XYZ file of C-alpha atoms in Angstrom:
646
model
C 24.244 8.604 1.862
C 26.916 5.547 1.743
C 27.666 3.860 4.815
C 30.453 2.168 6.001
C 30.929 -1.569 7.167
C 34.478 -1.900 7.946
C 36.515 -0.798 4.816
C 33.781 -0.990 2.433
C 31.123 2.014 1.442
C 27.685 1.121 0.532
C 24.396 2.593 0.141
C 21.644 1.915 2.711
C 20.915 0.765 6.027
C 22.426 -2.661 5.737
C 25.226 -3.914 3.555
C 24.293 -5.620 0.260
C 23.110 -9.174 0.228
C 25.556 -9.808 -3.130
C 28.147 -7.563 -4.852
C 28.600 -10.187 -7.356
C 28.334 -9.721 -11.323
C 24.996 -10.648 -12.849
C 25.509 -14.472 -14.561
C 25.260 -14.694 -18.374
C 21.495 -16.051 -18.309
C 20.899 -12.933 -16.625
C 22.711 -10.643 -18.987
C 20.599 -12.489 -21.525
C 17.324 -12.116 -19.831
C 18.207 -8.800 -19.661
C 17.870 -8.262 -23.331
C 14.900 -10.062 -23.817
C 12.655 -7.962 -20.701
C 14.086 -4.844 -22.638
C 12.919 -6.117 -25.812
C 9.489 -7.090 -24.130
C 9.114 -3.212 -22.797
C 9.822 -2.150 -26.255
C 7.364 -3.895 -27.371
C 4.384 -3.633 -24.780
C 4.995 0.532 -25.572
C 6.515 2.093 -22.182
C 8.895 4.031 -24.289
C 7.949 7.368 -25.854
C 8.800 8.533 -29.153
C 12.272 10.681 -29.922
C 9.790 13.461 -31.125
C 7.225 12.934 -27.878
C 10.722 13.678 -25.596
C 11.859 16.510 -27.944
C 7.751 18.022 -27.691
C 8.279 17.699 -23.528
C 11.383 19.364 -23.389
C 10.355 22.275 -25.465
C 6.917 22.080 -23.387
C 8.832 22.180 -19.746
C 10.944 25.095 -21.904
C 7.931 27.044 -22.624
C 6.232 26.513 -19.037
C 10.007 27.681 -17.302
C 9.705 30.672 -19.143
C 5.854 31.274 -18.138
C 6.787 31.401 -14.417
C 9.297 33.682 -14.490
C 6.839 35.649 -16.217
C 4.420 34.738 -13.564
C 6.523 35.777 -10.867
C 7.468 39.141 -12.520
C 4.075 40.085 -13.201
C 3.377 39.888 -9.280
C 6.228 41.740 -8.347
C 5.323 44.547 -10.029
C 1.954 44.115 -8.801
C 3.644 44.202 -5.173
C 5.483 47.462 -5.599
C 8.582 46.291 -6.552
C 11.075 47.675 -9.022
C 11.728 46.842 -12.500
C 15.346 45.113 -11.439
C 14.067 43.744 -8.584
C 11.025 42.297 -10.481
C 13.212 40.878 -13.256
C 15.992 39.614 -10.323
C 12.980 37.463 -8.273
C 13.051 34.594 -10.761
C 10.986 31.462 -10.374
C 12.061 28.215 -11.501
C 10.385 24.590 -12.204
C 10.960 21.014 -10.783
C 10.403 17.925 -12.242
C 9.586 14.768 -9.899
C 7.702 11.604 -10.375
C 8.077 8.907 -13.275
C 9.513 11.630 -15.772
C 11.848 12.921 -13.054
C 12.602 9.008 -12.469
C 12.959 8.451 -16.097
C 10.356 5.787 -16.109
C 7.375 7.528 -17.865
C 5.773 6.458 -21.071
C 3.902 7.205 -24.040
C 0.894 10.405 -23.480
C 2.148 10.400 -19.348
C 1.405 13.609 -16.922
C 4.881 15.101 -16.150
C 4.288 16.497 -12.355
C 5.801 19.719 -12.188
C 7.252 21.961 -9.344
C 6.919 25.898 -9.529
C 8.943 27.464 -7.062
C 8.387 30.935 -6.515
C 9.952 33.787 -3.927
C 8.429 34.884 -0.818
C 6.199 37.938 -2.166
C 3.962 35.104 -4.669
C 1.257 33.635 -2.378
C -0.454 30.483 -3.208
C -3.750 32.882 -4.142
C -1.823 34.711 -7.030
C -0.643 31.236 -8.161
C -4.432 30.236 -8.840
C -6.184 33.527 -10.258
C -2.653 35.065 -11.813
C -0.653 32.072 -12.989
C -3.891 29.731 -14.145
C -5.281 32.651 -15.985
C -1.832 33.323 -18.111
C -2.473 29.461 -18.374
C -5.295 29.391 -20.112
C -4.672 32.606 -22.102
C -1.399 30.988 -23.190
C -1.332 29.034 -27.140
C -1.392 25.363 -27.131
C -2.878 25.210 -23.645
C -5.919 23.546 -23.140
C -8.116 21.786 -20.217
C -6.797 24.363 -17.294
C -8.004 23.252 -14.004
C -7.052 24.221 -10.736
C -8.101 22.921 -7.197
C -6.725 24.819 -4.809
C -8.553 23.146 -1.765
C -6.837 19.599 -2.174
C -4.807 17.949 -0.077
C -1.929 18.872 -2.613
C -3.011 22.592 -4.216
C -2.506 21.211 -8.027
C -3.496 22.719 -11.462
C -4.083 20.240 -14.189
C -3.402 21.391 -17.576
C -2.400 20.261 -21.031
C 0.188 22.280 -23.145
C 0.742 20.973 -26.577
C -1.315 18.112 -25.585
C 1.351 17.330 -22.826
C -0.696 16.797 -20.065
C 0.807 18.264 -16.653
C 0.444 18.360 -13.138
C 1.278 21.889 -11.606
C 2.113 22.487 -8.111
C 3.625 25.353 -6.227
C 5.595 26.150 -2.690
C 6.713 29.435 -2.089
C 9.837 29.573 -0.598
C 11.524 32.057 2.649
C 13.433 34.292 -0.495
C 13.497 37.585 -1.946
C 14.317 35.697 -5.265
C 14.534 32.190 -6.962
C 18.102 32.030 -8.662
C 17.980 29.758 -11.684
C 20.733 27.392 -9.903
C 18.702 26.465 -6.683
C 18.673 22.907 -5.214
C 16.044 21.680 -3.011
C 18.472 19.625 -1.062
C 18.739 21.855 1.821
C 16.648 21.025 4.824
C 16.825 24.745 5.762
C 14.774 25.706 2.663
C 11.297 24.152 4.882
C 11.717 26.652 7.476
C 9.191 29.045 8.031
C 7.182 27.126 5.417
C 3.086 26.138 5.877
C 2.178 22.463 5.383
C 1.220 23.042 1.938
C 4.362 24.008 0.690
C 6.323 21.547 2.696
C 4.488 18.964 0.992
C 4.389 20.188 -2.506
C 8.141 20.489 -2.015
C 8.036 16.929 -0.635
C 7.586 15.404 -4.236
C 10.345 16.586 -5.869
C 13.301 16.017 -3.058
C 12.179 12.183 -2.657
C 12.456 12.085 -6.243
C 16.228 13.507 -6.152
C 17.070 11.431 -2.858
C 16.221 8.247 -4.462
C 18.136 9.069 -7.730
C 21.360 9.703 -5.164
C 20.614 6.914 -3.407
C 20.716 3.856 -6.159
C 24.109 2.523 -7.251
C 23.207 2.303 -10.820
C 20.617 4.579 -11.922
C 20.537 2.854 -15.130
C 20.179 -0.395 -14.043
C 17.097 1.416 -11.329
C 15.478 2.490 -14.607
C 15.163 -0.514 -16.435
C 14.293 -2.427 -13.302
C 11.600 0.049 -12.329
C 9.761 0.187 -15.623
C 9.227 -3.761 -15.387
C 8.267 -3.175 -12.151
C 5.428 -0.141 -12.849
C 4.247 -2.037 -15.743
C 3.706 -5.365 -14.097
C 1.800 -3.719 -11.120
C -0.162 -2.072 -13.472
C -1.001 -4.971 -15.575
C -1.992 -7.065 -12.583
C -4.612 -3.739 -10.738
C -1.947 -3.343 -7.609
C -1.021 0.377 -8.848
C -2.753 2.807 -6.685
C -2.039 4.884 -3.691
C -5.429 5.823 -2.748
C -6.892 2.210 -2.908
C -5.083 1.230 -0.787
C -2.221 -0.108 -2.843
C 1.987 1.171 -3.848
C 1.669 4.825 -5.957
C 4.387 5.307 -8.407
C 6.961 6.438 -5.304
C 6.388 3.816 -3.068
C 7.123 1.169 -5.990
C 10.419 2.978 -7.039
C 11.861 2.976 -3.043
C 11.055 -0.840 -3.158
C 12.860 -1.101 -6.295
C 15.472 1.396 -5.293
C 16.141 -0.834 -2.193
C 16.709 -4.383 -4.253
C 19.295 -2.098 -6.390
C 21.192 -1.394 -2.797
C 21.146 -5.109 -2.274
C 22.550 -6.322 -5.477
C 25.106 -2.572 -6.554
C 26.439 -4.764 -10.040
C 23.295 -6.699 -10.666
C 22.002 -5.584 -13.785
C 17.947 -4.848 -14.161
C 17.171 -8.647 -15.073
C 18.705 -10.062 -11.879
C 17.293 -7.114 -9.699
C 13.610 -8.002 -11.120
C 14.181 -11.911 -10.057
C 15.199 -10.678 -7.017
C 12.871 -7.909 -6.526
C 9.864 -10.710 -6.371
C 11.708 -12.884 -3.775
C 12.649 -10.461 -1.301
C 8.881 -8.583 -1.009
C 7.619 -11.763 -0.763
C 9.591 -12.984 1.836
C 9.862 -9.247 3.656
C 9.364 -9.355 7.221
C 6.582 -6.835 7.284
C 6.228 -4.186 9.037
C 9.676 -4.243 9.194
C 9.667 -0.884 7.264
C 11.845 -0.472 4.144
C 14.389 2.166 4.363
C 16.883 3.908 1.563
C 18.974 5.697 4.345
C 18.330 6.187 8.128
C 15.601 8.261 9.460
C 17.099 12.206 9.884
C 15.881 14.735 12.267
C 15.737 18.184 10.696
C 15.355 21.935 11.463
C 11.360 21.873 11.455
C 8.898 21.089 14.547
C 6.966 18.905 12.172
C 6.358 14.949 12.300
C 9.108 12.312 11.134
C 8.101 8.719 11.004
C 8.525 6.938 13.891
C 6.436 3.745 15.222
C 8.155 4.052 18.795
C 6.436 7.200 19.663
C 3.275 7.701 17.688
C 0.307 4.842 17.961
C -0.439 5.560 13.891
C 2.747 4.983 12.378
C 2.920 1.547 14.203
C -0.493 0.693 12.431
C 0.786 1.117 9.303
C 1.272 -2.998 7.593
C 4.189 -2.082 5.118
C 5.791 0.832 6.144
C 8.000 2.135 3.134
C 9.445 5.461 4.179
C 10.303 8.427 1.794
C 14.208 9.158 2.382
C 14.207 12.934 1.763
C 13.568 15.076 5.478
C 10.838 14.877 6.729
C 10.466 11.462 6.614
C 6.788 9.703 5.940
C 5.493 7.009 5.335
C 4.378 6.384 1.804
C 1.834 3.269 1.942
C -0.206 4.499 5.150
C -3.478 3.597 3.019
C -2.047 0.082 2.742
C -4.623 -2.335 4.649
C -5.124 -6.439 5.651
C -6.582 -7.175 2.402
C -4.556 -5.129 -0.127
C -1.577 -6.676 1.996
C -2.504 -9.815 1.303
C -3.096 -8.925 -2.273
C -0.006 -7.737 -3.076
C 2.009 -10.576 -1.552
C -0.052 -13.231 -3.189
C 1.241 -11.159 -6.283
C 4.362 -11.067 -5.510
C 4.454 -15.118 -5.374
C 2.845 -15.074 -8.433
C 5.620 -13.045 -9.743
C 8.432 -14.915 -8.223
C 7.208 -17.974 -10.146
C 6.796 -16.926 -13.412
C 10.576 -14.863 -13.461
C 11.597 -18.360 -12.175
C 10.621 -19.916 -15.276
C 11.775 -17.153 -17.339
C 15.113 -17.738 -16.081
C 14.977 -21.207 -16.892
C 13.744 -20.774 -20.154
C 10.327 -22.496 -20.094
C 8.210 -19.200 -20.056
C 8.855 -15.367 -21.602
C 8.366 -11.807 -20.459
C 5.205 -11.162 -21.719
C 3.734 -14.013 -18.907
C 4.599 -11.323 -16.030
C 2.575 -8.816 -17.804
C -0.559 -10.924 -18.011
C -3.952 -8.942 -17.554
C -5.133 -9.410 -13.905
C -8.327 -11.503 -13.063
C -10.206 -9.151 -11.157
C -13.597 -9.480 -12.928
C -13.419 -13.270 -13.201
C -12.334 -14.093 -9.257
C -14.859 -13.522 -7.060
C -18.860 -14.823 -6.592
C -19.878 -11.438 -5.052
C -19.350 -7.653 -5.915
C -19.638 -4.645 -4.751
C -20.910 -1.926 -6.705
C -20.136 1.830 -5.381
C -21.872 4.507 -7.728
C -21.493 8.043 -7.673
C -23.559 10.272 -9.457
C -24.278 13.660 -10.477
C -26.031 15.873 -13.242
C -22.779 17.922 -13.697
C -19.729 17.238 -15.508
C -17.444 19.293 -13.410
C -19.302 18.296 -9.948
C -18.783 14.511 -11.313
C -15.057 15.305 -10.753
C -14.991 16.149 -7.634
C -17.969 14.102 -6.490
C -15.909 10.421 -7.722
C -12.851 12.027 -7.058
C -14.336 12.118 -3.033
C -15.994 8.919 -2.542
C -12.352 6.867 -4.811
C -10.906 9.012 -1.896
C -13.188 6.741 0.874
C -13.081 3.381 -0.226
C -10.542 2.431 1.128
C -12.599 3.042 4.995
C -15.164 0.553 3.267
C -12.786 -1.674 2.904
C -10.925 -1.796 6.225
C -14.657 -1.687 7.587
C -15.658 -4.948 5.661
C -12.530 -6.617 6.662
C -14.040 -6.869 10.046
C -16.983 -8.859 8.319
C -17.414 -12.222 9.690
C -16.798 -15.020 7.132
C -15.662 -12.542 4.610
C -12.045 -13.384 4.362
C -10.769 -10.309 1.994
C -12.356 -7.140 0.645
C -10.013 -6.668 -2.705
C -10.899 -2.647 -4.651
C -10.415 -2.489 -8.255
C -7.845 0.285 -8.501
C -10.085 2.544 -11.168
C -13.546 3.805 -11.350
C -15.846 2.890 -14.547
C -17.065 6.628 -15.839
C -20.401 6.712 -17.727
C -22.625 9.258 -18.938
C -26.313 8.278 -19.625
C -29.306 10.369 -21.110
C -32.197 10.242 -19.701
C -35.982 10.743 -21.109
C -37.214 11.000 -17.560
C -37.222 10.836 -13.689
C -37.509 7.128 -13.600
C -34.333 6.496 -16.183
C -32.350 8.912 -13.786
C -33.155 7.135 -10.754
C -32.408 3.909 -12.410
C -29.349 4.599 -13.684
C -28.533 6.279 -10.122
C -28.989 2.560 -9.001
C -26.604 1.141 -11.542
C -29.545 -0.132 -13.898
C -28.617 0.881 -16.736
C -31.059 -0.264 -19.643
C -29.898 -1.391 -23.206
C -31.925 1.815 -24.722
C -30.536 3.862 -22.322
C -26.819 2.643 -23.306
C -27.083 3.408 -27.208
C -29.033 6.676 -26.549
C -27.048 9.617 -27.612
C -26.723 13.233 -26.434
C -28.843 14.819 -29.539
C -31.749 11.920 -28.894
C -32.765 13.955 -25.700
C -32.304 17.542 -27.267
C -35.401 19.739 -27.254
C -37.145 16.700 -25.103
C -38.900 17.670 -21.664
C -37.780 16.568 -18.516
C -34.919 14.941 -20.013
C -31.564 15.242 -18.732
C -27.864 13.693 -18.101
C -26.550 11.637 -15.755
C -22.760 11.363 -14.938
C -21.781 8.066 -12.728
C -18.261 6.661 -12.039
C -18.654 3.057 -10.606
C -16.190 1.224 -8.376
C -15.916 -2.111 -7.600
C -14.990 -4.830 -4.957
C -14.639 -8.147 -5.017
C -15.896 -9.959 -1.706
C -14.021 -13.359 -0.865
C -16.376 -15.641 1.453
C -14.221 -17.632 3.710
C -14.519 -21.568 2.947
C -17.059 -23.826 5.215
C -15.692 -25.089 7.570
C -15.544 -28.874 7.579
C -18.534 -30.516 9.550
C -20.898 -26.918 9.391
C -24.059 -27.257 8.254
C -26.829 -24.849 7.425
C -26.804 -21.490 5.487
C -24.396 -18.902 6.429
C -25.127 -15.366 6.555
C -23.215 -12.453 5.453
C -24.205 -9.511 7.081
C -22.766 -6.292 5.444
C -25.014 -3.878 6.598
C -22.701 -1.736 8.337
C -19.996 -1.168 6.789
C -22.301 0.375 3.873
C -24.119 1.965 6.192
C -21.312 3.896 7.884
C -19.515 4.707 4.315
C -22.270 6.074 2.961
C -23.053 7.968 6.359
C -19.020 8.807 5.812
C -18.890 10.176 2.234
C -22.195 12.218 2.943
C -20.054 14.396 5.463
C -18.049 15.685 3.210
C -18.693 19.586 3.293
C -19.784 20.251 -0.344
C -22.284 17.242 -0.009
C -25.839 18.240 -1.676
C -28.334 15.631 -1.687
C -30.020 16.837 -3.880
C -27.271 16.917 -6.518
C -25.316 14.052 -5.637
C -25.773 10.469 -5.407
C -24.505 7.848 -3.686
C -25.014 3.451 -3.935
C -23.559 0.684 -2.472
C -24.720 -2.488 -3.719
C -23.673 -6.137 -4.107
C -23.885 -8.245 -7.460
C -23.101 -11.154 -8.644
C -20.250 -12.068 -11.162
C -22.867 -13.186 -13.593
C -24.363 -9.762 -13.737
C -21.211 -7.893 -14.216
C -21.621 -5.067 -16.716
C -19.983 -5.671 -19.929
C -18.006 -2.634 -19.778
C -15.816 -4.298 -17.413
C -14.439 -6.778 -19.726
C -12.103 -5.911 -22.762
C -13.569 -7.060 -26.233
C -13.190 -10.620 -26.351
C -12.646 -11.341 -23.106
C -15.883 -11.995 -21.128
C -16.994 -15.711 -22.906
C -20.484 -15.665 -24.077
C -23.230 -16.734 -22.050
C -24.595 -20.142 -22.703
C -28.057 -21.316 -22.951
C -28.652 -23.506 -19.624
C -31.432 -25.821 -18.214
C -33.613 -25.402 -16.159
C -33.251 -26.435 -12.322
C -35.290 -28.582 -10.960
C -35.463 -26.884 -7.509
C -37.956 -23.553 -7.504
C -36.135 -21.861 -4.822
C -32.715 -21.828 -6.628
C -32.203 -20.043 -10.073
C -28.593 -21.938 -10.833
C -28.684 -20.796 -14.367
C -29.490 -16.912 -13.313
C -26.121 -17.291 -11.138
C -23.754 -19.345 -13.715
C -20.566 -17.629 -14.344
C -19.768 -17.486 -18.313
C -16.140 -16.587 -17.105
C -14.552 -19.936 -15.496
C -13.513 -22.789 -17.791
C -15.210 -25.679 -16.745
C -12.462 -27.764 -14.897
C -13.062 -25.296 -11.967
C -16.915 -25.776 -11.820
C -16.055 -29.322 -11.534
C -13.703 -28.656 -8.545
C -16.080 -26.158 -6.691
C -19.070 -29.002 -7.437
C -17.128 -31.111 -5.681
C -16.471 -29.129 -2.724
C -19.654 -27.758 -2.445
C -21.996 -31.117 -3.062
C -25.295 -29.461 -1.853
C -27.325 -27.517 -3.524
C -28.695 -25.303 -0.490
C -27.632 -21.921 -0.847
C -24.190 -21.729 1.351
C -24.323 -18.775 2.156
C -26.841 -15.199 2.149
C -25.168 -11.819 1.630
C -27.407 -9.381 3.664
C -26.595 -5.623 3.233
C -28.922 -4.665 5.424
C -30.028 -6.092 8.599
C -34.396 -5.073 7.854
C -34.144 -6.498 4.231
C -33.616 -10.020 5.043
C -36.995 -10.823 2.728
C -36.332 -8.128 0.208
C -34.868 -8.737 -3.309
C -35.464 -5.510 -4.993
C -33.188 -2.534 -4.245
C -34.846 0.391 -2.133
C -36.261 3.317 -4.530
C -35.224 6.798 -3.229
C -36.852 8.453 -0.658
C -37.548 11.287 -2.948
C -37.516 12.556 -6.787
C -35.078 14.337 -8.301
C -35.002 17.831 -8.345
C -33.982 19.967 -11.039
C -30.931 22.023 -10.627
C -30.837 25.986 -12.048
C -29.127 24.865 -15.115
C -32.029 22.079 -16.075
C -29.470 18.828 -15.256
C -31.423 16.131 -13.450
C -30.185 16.467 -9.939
C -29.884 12.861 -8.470
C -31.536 11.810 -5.071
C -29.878 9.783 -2.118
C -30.460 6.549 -2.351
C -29.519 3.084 -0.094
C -29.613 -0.363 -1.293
C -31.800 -3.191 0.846
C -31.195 -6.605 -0.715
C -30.705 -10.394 0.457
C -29.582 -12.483 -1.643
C -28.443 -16.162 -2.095
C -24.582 -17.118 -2.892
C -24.067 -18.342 -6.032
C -24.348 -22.050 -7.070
C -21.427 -24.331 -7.807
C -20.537 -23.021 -10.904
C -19.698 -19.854 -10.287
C -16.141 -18.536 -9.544
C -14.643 -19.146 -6.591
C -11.865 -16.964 -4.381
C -9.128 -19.663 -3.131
C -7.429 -17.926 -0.417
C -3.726 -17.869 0.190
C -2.688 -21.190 2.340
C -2.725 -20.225 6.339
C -0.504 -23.356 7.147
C 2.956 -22.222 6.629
C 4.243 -25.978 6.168
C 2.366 -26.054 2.885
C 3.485 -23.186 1.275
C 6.471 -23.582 -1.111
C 8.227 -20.225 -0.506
C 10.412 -18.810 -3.610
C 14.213 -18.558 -2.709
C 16.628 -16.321 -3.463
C 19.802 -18.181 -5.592
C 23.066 -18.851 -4.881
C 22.141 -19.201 -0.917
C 22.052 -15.737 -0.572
C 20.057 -14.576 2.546
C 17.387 -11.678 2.383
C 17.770 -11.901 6.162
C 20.577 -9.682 5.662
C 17.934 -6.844 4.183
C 15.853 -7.173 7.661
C 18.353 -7.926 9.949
C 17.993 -6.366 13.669
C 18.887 -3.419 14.707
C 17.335 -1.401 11.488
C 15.077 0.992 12.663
């Protein structure tokens, strides 16, 4: 939708900050980022787009065979069988154009009036899976979004479905009538939801080109540096392209160099929650919910509203919280600094796609295991608590002297055999022994009371505020309830057995960091150390291999006794303990033999880590030291924010 300020048309709630011309630096920084995507693979192959075109070809055809097989399961005729139709959506990154190499393409079947949502998962994912070149058919028709994963010709795709108020689907429908929703349940509103943002913010860029290039630098940085995740409490794939979408608006003939330089800036500098907006907020034909922080208490929570243009409007980064917040704007900084240098010559593309530092920036960790016996159950089991973590998070937030609770954006999957109860329950823990790690599934064939363990493992890393100057004494860290209450949270949900499913929260430190964390190469090996002279500190037991040591030196020097700073207690009756809390009970065995895993809750104190381990350094509070990045050519991103946007 263009607006109008005075004589001029332009798209957006406010008008552009520049309509200038990229410079030539930026024409020729251009060509190098595109050159850098080329080569860091986030383009597919000619014959990997030819394969999805003839896949989406295939699955088009499928529906309307889908749909006609119901209608004459419904009573109706031959003609009007053949006349009802059916026809597929694209939306997400392939819709967008940004998708790489072996990426889902997330698929909309639309289907007339007389196909319910039922027939979609026992009719259409049984002609699925008796279909050639399909494999790994899997429906879940209880999530929040019904979806059936799938893979045809090793194209894997994400099916959804709404069923729209019509007798038939003709093959030229657009979803960009409002009118479509009505008389339409939830479900179907929101499966229909993916697809028209995806449109809208195509209609809505000046340059869709220029929005491509722009965005795929984008996704791949935020990938690179562990910021790419919706349910951790991060930006998902759509909430990054309406950020990116919206820099486009502010610079129309700025070509995808210039809008990544500026892209940085801007978030950085974004007045938040001043929400981000591709076109004002519509009212439609439904009696549903539109975004709106004047009237409902929950949208005004929400720390950097970016809201989905397409009616009606939501908000896309509700899971956003304090700590991811400050996260992703420390990022963004980052960001700004390095494209400044680009610019300037002194540094190159691949410096923005650096790997992040997750595993080598924090002293404390928290480990959040979820286990089962089951392959299948192990799906939706991690799949549930990934879907909680975020509520840990926001609950350790409130943590005194814990300044930031940052979630890795992926869980670690492992699957462990087991000789016997006691390797279950240790692995259940997170223990997982050397033996146990080379053992393969044929070593515990034909062996009694042997069995398999599936675990996904999530992690997050805890920042301890600094000491303040002039404290004395050991501080404690007292996270006993907010693992308390998660656990107590993720055990409600309504398939919960406790007898097939565990559940651990527990802390470690960086030194003890599995090595599956760390590509090959990249954790430093450990080094041989002394012996302290103190008997209540084990320095050596706590030594990170992982920080060069210049920044040993600088925490020494900040930290010049050797007392432990600080105790991290995850429970408030384990203040002696050191040992984590065996399960109240043995595992049972399930009716196909797996080892069903117990319940089981951590009790631990521990000591924080010596000198020479790695240290968070927060973000600077005092706003007189910090060095903002600025936008060139005295343009003003005030202009973006000003008042008066809604």
């Amino acid at each position: 939708m263009a607006q109008t300020n005075g004589t001029t048309k332009y798209l957006g709630v406010t008008p552009p900050i520049s309509v200038s011309e990229s410079t030539p630096r930026e024409k020729e920084v251009t060509v190098t980022l595109m050159e850098e995507l080329r080569r860091q693979g986030t383009f597919e192959s000619e014959d990997e787009a030819k394969l999805r075109e003839v896949v989406l070809g295939r699955l088009a055809a499928l529906v309307k065979k889908f749909v006609r097989k119901v209608s004459l399961a419904r009573g109706l005729s031959e003609a009007a069988a053949n006349a009802a139709g059916g026809k597929i959506f694209t939306f997400g990154s392939y819709r967008l154009g940004v998708h790489g190499p072996g990426s889902d393409i997330d698929t909309l079947c639309v289907v007339p009036k007389h196909v319910s949502r039922e027939d979609f998962f026992d009719v259409f994912e049984n002609m699925l899976k008796e279909t050639e070149g399909v494999t790994e058919v899997s429906g879940v028709p209880d999530a929040y979004v019904p979806i059936i994963k799938t893979k045809i010709s090793g194209i894997p795709i994400d099916l959804v479905m709404a069923r729209l108020a019509l007798s038939s689907i003709p093959d030229d429908l657009s979803l960009q009538d409002d009118n479509l929703l009505r008389n339409l349940d939830e479900r179907c509103v929101r499966s229909l939801n993916g697809s028209r943002v995806t449109d809208e913010i195509l209609r809505l860029v000046p340059n869709v080109s220029v929005f491509r290039d722009a965005l795929r630098c984008i996704k791949l940085w935020a990938q690179r540096r562990a910021i790419y995740s919706n349910v951790n409490g991060f930006l998902g794939g759509v909430a990054w392209a309406m950020l990116v979408a919206r820099i486009c608006q502010l610079y129309p003939n700025a070509i995808a160099g210039a809008i990544v330089s500026r892209f940085f800036i801007i978030m950085y500098q974004w007045t938040w929650p001043q929400p981000v907006l591709l076109k004002p907020i519509e009212e439609g034909p439904l009696p549903v919910r539109v975004w709106n922080p004047k009237l409902y208490p929950a949208d005004r929570a929400h720390r950097m509203p970016i809201i989905t243009p397409a009616y009606p409007s939501m908000c896309a980064t509700h899971n956003v919280t304090q700590s991811t917040q400050m996260i992703m704007t420390e990022e963004f900084k980052k960001a700004s600094e390095i494209v400044d240098r680009v610019i300037i010559g002194k540094a190159s593309w691949s410096d923005l796609f650096a790997k992040h530092d997750f595993f080598h920036k924090y002293r404390y960790y928290l480990q959040v295991i979820a286990s089962t016996g089951s392959p299948e159950l192990q799906i939706k089991w991690s799949g549930t608590v990934e879907s909680r973590i975020r509520q840990l998070v926001m609950k350790l937030e409130y943590v005194e002297s814990l300044a930031l609770a940052h979630p890795f954006i992926k869980g670690f999957e492992q699957v462990s055999y087991c000789l016997n109860e006691e390797e279950v329950r240790a692995v259940a823990q997170g223990e997982i022994s050397e033996a146990i790690a080379k053992r393969k599934k044929e070593d515990i064939e034909g062996v009694e009371g042997a069995s398999t363990v599936y675990s996904t493992t999530f992690y997050i890393g805890l920042a301890v505020e600094p000491r303040q100057p002039g404290s004395t004494g050991t501080r404690r860290l007292d996270i006993s309830y907010p693992t308390t209450e998660f656990t107590k949270l993720v055990k409600m949900w309504e398939k919960f057995d406790e007898n097939k499913m565990g559940i651990v929260v527990r802390h470690i430190r960086s030194s003890s960091l599995p090595d599956y964390v760390f590509d090959k190469g990249e954790r430093q090996p450990r080094m041989a150390q002394k012996r302290p002279n103190t008997k209540t500190i084990d320095r050596s037991s706590n030594t990170s291999p992982d920080v060069p040591n210049k920044k040993a030196r600088l925490v020494q020097s900040i930290l010049p006794s050797r007392r432990p700073d600080c105790v991290l207690m995850p429970s408030r009756h384990s203040m002696s303990e050191t040992t984590t809390a065996l399960p109240h009970e043995a595992p049972q065995l399930t009716e196909n033999g797996a080892g069903a895993l117990p319940q089981i809750n951590t009790a631990t104190a521990v000591e924080q880590p010596p000198a020479t381990a790695p240290i968070y350094n927060p973000p600077v509070q005092d706003a007189s030291q910090i060095k903002s990045p600025q936008l060139p050519n005295g343009e003003n991103v005030a202009v973006a924010t000003a008042n008066g946007v809604p």
